């Protein structure tokens, strides 16, 4: 306050009243006109250095639902009292459930493989920063992993990777 008095020549009480008024102001006045909020991004993958100092990637399992088949239904299949139609129904639906769980496991594995390949090719970017990002075609990742380019595209679509320098 003494510096403000010296610079402006105003009395102390006027400066204190001015400070009180300033403290009442909204530092973000434009927020009143923007109703949208940015959703929080939950990364699907984490890039990190392993114990050898090499870049590696892991899946974020924290935001995934664990699936399984209820043991009660498996037990019903073994019970002699369960009629033939019910057993047929249970076998069919347990097989569908197993197929679905396996498909999700494969999807997770594909995402991990694609993420690791990208991080391997872009290690300078992750280590040194954005100016070291190099062009990388999906076809190169597809060829390297022996999968179709559309699989790479689907694996990357809408996915986020958290690295020490930020979320991408």
PDB file of N, CA and C in Angstrom, residues 69-83 86-87 90-91 94 98:
ATOM      1  N   UNK A  69     -18.591 -64.838 -15.504  1.00  0.00           N
ATOM      2  CA  UNK A  69     -19.827 -65.615 -15.608  1.00  0.00           C
ATOM      3  C   UNK A  69     -20.202 -66.081 -14.207  1.00  0.00           C
ATOM      4  N   UNK A  70     -21.425 -65.821 -13.848  1.00  0.00           N
ATOM      5  CA  UNK A  70     -21.918 -66.157 -12.526  1.00  0.00           C
ATOM      6  C   UNK A  70     -21.788 -67.664 -12.286  1.00  0.00           C
ATOM      7  N   UNK A  71     -21.152 -68.014 -11.185  1.00  0.00           N
ATOM      8  CA  UNK A  71     -20.914 -69.429 -10.871  1.00  0.00           C
ATOM      9  C   UNK A  71     -22.229 -70.191 -10.644  1.00  0.00           C
ATOM     10  N   UNK A  72     -23.270 -69.473 -10.295  1.00  0.00           N
ATOM     11  CA  UNK A  72     -24.574 -70.113 -10.095  1.00  0.00           C
ATOM     12  C   UNK A  72     -25.061 -70.758 -11.397  1.00  0.00           C
ATOM     13  N   UNK A  73     -24.825 -70.099 -12.533  1.00  0.00           N
ATOM     14  CA  UNK A  73     -25.254 -70.653 -13.819  1.00  0.00           C
ATOM     15  C   UNK A  73     -24.413 -71.862 -14.212  1.00  0.00           C
ATOM     16  N   UNK A  74     -23.129 -71.808 -13.919  1.00  0.00           N
ATOM     17  CA  UNK A  74     -22.270 -72.968 -14.202  1.00  0.00           C
ATOM     18  C   UNK A  74     -22.716 -74.167 -13.353  1.00  0.00           C
ATOM     19  N   UNK A  75     -23.063 -73.884 -12.108  1.00  0.00           N
ATOM     20  CA  UNK A  75     -23.514 -74.954 -11.208  1.00  0.00           C
ATOM     21  C   UNK A  75     -24.830 -75.554 -11.706  1.00  0.00           C
ATOM     22  N   UNK A  76     -25.709 -74.708 -12.240  1.00  0.00           N
ATOM     23  CA  UNK A  76     -26.992 -75.207 -12.761  1.00  0.00           C
ATOM     24  C   UNK A  76     -26.778 -76.193 -13.898  1.00  0.00           C
ATOM     25  N   UNK A  77     -25.722 -75.972 -14.698  1.00  0.00           N
ATOM     26  CA  UNK A  77     -25.419 -76.895 -15.807  1.00  0.00           C
ATOM     27  C   UNK A  77     -25.086 -78.293 -15.293  1.00  0.00           C
ATOM     28  N   UNK A  78     -24.466 -78.369 -14.122  1.00  0.00           N
ATOM     29  CA  UNK A  78     -24.030 -79.648 -13.573  1.00  0.00           C
ATOM     30  C   UNK A  78     -25.116 -80.366 -12.774  1.00  0.00           C
ATOM     31  N   UNK A  79     -26.132 -79.631 -12.379  1.00  0.00           N
ATOM     32  CA  UNK A  79     -27.190 -80.227 -11.558  1.00  0.00           C
ATOM     33  C   UNK A  79     -28.074 -81.160 -12.381  1.00  0.00           C
ATOM     34  N   UNK A  80     -28.381 -82.311 -11.837  1.00  0.00           N
ATOM     35  CA  UNK A  80     -29.235 -83.290 -12.522  1.00  0.00           C
ATOM     36  C   UNK A  80     -30.679 -82.816 -12.623  1.00  0.00           C
ATOM     37  N   UNK A  81     -31.094 -81.956 -11.684  1.00  0.00           N
ATOM     38  CA  UNK A  81     -32.480 -81.484 -11.665  1.00  0.00           C
ATOM     39  C   UNK A  81     -32.780 -80.469 -12.783  1.00  0.00           C
ATOM     40  N   UNK A  82     -31.722 -79.860 -13.343  1.00  0.00           N
ATOM     41  CA  UNK A  82     -31.924 -78.844 -14.380  1.00  0.00           C
ATOM     42  C   UNK A  82     -32.382 -79.530 -15.663  1.00  0.00           C
ATOM     43  N   UNK A  83     -33.487 -79.069 -16.205  1.00  0.00           N
ATOM     44  CA  UNK A  83     -34.027 -79.727 -17.411  1.00  0.00           C
ATOM     45  C   UNK A  83     -33.159 -79.439 -18.635  1.00  0.00           C
ATOM     46  N   UNK A  86     -33.270 -75.892 -20.322  1.00  0.00           N
ATOM     47  CA  UNK A  86     -32.553 -74.886 -19.530  1.00  0.00           C
ATOM     48  C   UNK A  86     -31.047 -75.050 -19.709  1.00  0.00           C
ATOM     49  N   UNK A  87     -30.592 -76.315 -19.713  1.00  0.00           N
ATOM     50  CA  UNK A  87     -29.156 -76.562 -19.899  1.00  0.00           C
ATOM     51  C   UNK A  87     -28.696 -76.075 -21.274  1.00  0.00           C
ATOM     52  N   UNK A  90     -28.509 -72.318 -21.103  1.00  0.00           N
ATOM     53  CA  UNK A  90     -27.339 -71.891 -20.322  1.00  0.00           C
ATOM     54  C   UNK A  90     -26.045 -72.093 -21.109  1.00  0.00           C
ATOM     55  N   UNK A  91     -25.891 -73.270 -21.743  1.00  0.00           N
ATOM     56  CA  UNK A  91     -24.674 -73.532 -22.530  1.00  0.00           C
ATOM     57  C   UNK A  91     -24.490 -72.483 -23.623  1.00  0.00           C
ATOM     58  N   UNK A  94     -23.727 -69.012 -21.964  1.00  0.00           N
ATOM     59  CA  UNK A  94     -22.384 -68.999 -21.366  1.00  0.00           C
ATOM     60  C   UNK A  94     -21.337 -68.939 -22.478  1.00  0.00           C
ATOM     61  N   UNK A  98     -18.616 -66.051 -22.869  1.00  0.00           N
ATOM     62  CA  UNK A  98     -17.180 -66.347 -22.954  1.00  0.00           C
ATOM     63  C   UNK A  98     -16.584 -65.719 -24.206  1.00  0.00           C
TER      64      UNK A  98
END
